[in-house]
mmCIF file of C-alpha atoms in Angstrom:
data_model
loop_
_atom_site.group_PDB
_atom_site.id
_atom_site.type_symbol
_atom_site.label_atom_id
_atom_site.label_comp_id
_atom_site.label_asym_id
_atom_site.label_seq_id
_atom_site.Cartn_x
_atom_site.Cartn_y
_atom_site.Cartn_z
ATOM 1 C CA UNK A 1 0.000 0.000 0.000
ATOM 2 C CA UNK A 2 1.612 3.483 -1.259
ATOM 3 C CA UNK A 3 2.160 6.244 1.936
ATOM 4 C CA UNK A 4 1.967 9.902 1.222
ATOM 5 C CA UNK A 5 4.833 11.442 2.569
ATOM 6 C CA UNK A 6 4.677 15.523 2.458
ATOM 7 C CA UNK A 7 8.297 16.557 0.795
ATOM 8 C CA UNK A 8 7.135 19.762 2.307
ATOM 9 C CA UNK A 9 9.464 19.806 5.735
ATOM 10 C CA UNK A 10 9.180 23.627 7.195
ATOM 11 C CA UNK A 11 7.413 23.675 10.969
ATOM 12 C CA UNK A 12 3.491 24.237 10.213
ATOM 13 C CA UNK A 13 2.359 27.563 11.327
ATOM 14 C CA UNK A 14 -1.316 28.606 11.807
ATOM 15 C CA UNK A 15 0.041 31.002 9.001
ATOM 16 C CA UNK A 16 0.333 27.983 6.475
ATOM 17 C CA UNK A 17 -2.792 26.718 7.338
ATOM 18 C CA UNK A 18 -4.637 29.911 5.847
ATOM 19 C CA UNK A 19 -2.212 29.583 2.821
ATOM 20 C CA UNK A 20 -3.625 26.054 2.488
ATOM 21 C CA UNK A 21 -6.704 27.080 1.862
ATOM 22 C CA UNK A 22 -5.936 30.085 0.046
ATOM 23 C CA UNK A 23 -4.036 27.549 -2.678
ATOM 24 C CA UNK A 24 -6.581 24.683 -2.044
ATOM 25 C CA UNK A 25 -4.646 22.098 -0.291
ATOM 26 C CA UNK A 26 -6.608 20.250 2.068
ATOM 27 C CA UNK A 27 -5.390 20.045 5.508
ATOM 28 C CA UNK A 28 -5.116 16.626 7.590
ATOM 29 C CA UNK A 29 -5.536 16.445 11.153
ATOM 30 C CA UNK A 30 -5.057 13.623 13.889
ATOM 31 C CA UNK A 31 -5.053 13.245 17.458
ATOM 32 C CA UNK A 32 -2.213 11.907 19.558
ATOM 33 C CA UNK A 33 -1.177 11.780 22.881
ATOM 34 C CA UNK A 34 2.071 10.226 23.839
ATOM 35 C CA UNK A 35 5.352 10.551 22.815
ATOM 36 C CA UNK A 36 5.249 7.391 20.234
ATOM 37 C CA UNK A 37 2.178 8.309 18.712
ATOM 38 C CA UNK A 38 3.302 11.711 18.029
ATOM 39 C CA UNK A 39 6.641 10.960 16.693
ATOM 40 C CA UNK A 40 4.647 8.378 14.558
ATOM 41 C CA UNK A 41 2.595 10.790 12.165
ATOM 42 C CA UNK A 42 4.385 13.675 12.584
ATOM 43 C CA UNK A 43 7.439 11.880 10.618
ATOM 44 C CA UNK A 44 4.255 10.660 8.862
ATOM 45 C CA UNK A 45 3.665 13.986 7.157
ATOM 46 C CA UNK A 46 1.026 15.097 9.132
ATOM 47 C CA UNK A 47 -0.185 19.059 8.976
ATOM 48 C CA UNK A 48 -1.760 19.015 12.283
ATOM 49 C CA UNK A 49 -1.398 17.205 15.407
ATOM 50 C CA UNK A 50 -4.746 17.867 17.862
ATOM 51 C CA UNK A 51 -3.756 16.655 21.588
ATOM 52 C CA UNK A 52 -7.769 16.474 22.392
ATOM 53 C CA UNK A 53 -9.477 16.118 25.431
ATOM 54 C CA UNK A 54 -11.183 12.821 23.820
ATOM 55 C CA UNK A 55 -8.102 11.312 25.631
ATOM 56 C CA UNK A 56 -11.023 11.006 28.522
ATOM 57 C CA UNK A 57 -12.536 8.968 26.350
ATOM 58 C CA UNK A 58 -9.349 6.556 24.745
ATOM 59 C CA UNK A 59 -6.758 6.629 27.095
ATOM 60 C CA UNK A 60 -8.423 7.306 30.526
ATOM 61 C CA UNK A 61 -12.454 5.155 29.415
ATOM 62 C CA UNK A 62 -14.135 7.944 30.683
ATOM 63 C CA UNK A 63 -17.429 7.958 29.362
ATOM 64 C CA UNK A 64 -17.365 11.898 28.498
ATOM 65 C CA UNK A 65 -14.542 14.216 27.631
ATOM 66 C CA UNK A 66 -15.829 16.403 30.765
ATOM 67 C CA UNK A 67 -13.395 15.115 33.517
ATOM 68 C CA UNK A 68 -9.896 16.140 31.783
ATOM 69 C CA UNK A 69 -8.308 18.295 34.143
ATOM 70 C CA UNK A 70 -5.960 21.199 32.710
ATOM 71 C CA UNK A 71 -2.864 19.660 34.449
ATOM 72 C CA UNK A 72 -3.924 16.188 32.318
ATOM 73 C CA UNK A 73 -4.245 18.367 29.359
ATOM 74 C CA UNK A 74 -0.928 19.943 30.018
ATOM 75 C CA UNK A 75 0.705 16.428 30.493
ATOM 76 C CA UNK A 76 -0.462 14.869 27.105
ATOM 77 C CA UNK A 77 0.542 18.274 25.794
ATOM 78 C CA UNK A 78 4.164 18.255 26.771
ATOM 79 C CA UNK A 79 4.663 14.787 25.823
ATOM 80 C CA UNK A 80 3.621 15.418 22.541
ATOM 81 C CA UNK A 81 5.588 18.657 22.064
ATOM 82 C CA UNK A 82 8.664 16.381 22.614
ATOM 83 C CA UNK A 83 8.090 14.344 19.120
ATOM 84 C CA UNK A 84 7.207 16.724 17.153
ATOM 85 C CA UNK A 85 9.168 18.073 14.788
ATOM 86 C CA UNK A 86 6.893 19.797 11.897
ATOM 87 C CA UNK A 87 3.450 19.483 12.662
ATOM 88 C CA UNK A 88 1.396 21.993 14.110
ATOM 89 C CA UNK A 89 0.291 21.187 17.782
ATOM 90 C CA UNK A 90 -2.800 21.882 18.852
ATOM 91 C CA UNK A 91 -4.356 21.386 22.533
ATOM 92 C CA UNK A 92 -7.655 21.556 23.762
ATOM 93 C CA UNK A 93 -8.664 23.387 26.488
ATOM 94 C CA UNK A 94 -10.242 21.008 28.976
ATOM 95 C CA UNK A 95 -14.090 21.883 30.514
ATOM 96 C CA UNK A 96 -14.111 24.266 33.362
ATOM 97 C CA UNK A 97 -11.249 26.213 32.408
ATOM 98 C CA UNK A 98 -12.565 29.134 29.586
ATOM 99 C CA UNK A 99 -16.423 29.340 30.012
ATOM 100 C CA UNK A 100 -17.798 31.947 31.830
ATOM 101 C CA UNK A 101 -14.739 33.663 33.040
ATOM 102 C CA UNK A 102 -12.392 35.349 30.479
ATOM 103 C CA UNK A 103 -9.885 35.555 33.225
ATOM 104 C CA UNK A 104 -9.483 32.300 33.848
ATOM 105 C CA UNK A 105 -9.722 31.237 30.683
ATOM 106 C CA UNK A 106 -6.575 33.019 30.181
ATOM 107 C CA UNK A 107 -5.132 31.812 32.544
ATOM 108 C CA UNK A 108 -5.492 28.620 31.461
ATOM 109 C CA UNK A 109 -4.472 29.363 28.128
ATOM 110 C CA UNK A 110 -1.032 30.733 29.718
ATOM 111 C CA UNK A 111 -0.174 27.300 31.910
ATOM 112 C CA UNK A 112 -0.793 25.253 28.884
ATOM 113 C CA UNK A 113 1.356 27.541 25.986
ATOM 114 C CA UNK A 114 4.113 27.775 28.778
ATOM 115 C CA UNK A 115 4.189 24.440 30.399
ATOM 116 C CA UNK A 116 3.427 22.299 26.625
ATOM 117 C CA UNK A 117 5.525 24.873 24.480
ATOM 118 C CA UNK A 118 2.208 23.917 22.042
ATOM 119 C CA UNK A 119 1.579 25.876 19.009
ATOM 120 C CA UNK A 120 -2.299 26.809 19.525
ATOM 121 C CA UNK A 121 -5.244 25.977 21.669
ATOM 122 C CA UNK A 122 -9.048 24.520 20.508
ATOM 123 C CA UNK A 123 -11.853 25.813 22.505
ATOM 124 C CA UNK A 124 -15.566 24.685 22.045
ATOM 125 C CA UNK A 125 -18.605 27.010 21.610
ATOM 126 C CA UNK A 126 -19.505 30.285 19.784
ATOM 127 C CA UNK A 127 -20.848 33.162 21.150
ATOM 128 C CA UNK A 128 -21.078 32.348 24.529
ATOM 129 C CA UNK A 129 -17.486 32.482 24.975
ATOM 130 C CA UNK A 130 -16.442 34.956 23.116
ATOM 131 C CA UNK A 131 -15.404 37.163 25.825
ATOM 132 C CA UNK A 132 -12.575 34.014 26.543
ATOM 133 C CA UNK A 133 -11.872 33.692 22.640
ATOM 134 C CA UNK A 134 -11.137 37.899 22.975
ATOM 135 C CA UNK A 135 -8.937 37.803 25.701
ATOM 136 C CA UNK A 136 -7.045 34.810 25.389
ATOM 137 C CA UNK A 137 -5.941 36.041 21.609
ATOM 138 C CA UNK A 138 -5.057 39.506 23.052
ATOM 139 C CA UNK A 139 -2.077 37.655 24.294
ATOM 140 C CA UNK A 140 -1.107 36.748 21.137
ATOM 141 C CA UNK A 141 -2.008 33.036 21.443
ATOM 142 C CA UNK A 142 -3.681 30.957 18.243
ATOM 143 C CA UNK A 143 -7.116 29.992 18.677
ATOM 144 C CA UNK A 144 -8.918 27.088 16.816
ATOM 145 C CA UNK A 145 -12.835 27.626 17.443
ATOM 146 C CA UNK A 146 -15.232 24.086 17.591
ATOM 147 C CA UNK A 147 -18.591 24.471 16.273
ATOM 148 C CA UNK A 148 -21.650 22.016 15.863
ATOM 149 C CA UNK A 149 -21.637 18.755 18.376
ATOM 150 C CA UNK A 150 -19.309 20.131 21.229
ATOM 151 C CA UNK A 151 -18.625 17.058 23.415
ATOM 152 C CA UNK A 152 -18.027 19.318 26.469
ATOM 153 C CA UNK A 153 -21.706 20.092 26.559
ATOM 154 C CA UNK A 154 -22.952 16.992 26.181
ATOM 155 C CA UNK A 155 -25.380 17.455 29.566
ATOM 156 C CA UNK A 156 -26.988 19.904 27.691
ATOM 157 C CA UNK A 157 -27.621 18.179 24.457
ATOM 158 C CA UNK A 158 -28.164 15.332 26.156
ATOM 159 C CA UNK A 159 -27.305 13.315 22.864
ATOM 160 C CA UNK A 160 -24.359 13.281 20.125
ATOM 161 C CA UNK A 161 -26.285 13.515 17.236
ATOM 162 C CA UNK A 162 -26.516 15.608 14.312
ATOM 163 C CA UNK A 163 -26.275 19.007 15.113
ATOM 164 C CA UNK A 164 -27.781 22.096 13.283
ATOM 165 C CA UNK A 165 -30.177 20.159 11.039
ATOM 166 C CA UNK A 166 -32.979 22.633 11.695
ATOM 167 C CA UNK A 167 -32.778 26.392 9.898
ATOM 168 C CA UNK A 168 -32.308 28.596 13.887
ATOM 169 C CA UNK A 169 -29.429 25.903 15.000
ATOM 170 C CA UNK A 170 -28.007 26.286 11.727
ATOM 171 C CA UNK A 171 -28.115 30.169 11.234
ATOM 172 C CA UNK A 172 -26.811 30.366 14.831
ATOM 173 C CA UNK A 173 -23.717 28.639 13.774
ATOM 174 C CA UNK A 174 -22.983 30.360 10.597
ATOM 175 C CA UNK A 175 -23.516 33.435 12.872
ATOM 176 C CA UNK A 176 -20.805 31.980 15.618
ATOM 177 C CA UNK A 177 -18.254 31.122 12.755
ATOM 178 C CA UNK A 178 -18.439 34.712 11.447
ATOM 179 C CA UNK A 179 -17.701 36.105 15.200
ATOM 180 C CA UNK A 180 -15.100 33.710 15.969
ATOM 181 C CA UNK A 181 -13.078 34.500 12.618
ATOM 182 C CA UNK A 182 -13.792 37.983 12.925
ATOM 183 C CA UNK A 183 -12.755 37.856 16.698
ATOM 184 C CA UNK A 184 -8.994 36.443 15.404
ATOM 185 C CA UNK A 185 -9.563 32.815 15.263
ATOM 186 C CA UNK A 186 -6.715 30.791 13.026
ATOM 187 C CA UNK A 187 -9.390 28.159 11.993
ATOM 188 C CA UNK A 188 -12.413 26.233 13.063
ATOM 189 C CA UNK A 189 -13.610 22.941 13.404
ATOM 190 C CA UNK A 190 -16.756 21.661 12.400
ATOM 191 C CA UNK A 191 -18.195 18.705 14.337
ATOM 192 C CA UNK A 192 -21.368 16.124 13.018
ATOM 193 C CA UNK A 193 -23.396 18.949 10.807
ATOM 194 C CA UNK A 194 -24.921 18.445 7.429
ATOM 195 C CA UNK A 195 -22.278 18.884 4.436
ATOM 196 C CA UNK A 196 -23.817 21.329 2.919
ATOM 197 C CA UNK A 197 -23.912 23.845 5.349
ATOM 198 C CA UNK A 198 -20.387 22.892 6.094
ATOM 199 C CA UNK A 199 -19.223 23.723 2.984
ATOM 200 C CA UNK A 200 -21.061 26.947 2.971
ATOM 201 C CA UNK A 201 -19.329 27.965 6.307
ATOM 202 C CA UNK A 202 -16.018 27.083 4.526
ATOM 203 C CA UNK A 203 -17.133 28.785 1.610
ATOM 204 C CA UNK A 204 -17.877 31.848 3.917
ATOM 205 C CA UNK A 205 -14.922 31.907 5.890
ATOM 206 C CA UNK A 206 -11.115 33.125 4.775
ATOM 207 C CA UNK A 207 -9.578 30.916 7.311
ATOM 208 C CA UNK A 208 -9.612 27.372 7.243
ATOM 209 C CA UNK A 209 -12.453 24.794 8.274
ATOM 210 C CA UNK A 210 -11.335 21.117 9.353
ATOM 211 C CA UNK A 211 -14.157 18.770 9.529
ATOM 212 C CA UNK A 212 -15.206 15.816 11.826
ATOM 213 C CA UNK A 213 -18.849 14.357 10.415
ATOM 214 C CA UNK A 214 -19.147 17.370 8.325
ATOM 215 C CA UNK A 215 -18.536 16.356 4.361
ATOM 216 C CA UNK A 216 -15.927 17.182 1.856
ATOM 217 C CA UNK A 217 -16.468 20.351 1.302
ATOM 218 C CA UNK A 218 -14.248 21.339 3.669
ATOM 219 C CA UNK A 219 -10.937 22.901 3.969
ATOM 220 C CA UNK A 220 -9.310 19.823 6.078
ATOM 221 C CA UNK A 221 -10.246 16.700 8.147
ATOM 222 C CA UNK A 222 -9.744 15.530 11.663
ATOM 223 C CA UNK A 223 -9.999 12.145 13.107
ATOM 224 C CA UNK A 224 -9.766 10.296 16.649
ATOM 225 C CA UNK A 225 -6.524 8.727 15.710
ATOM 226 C CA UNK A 226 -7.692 5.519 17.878
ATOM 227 C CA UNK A 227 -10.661 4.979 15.809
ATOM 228 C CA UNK A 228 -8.893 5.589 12.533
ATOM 229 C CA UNK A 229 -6.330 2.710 13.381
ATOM 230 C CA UNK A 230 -9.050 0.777 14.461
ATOM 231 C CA UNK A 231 -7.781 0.170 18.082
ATOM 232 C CA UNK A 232 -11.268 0.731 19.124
ATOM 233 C CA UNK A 233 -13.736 -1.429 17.852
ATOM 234 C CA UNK A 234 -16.946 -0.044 19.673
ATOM 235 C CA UNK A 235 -17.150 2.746 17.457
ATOM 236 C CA UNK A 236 -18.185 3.009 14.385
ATOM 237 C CA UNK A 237 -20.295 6.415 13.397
ATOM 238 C CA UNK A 238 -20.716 6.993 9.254
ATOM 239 C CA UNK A 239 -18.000 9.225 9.043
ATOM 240 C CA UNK A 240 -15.720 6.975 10.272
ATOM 241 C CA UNK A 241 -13.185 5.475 7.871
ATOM 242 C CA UNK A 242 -10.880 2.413 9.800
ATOM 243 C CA UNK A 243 -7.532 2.619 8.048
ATOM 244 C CA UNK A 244 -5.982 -0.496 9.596
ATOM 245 C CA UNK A 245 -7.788 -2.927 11.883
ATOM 246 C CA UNK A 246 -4.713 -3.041 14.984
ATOM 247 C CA UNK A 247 -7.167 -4.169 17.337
ATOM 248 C CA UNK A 248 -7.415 -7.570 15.983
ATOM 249 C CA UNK A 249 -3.472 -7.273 15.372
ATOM 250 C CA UNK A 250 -2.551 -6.590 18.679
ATOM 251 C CA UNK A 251 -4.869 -8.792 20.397
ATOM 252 C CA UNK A 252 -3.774 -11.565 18.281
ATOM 253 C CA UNK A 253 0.007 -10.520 19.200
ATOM 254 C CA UNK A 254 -0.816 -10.613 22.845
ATOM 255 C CA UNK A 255 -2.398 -13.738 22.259
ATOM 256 C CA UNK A 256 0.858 -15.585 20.919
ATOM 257 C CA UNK A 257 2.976 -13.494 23.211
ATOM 258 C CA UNK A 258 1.029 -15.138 26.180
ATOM 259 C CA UNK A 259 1.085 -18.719 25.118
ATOM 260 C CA UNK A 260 4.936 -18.959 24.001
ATOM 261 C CA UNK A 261 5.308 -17.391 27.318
ATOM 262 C CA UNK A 262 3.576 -20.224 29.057
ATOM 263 C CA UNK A 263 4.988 -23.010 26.580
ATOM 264 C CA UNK A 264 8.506 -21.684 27.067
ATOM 265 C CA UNK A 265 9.159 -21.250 23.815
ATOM 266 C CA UNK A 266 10.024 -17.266 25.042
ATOM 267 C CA UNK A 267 12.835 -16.386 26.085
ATOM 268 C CA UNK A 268 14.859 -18.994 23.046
ATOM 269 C CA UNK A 269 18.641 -19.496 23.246
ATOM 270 C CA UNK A 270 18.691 -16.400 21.133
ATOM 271 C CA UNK A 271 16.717 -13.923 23.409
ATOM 272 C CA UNK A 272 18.701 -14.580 27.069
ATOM 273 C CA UNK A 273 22.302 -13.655 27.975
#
């Protein structure tokens, strides 16, 4: 199977990302966060590297993204930031720690740009938090905004379905995309909303618009980078496309791993000193 391999080495800057679009290069956009994974598809070509908070979810089994903590955030953050070499890094701003209080919020922002050394920050909602989105960029830190099915108000959803199917939900969001590029944002990131008014936010907007559930008619696209490896296998909503299946490959590794352990067969002559 043929890899693509960018030959395009120079650090990715929220700069290049508007350039992208300008020139019509689509963007691609992952989550890691470790060390290995990082290292993994950032040498992979990668353009952007989100450290999300849907670690709650794949590396802690939470059943919600809501109990991330900023000092877990920060963690996953700074062991990213030690792989990577040309991606763009992106972390997401756990619950509790932007809405409703600007000063906090930057705050927050601060700890994690200081203590990750990431490149920009994701925060979730429109304009409700605007007043965060203001004053965190007025210390010159890169903002992604995250529109449509917000996981860190799932209590008030009360369900991760489509969001914005009806005409108010979706004028409300084409509204919040305008503020949050007008109020300085690099990008934003579309979550489970019909394609077509995806594409006409992208359409709309100068800077760039990575979907999740959102269509091709998009400037870029962002998966769980668990679920596109297929290490989870209880998973599977449409927009999901499984590029490998590891879960059965690593299972079955375990597998023989356990019973030459038990046979003897590990260590051989060949493995012991």
């Amino acid at each position: 199977m043929s890899t693509y391999q960018s030959e395009d080495t120079r650090k990715v800057t929220t700069r290049r990302l508007f350039e992208m679009k300008q020139r019509g290069e689509k963007i691609s956009m992952l989550t890691a966060y470790d060390y290995t994974m990082a290292s993994i598809v950032d040498q992979a070509g990668l353009d952007v590297i989100l450290v999300g908070d849907s670690a709650s979810n794949v590396i802690a089994g939470n059943v919600t993204t809501l109990p991330m903590t900023l000092d877990e955030m920060i963690y996953h953050g700074r062991s990213v930031m030690r792989a990577v070499k040309r991606s763009l890094v992106v972390v997401d701003m756990p619950f509790g720690t932007y809405q409703g209080n600007s000063k906090l919020a930057l705050a927050s922002a601060i700890r994690i740009m200081k203590e990750t050394g990431a490149d920009c920050l994701k925060l979730e909602g429109g304009e409700e938090i605007l007043d965060s989105v203001k004053r965190i960029l007025s210390a010159g830190i890169p903002i992604i905004g995250h529109l449509g099915l917000t996981p860190q108000s799932i209590n008030k959803f009360g369900t991760y379905t489509v969001r914005a199917r009806e005409e108010e939900e979706a004028k409300r969001l084409l509204s919040d995309a305008h503020l949050l590029e007008e109020a300085g944002c690099s990008a934003v990131v579309l979550e489970k909303i019909p394609a077509t008014l995806a594409a006409q936010v992208a359409s709309e907007l100068k800077i760039p618009v990575i979907g999740i559930g959102a269509g091709n008619g998009v400037d870029g696209q962002v998966l769980v980078i668990h679920d596109m490896l297929g290490m989870t296998n209880g998973f599977s909503p449409r927009f999901l496309r499984r590029y490998a299946d590891l879960h059965s490959i690593m299972n079955g590794a375990v597998q023989q791993y356990v019973k030459d352990v038990k046979s003897g067969d590990f260590p051989n002559e060949k493995e012991q000193y």
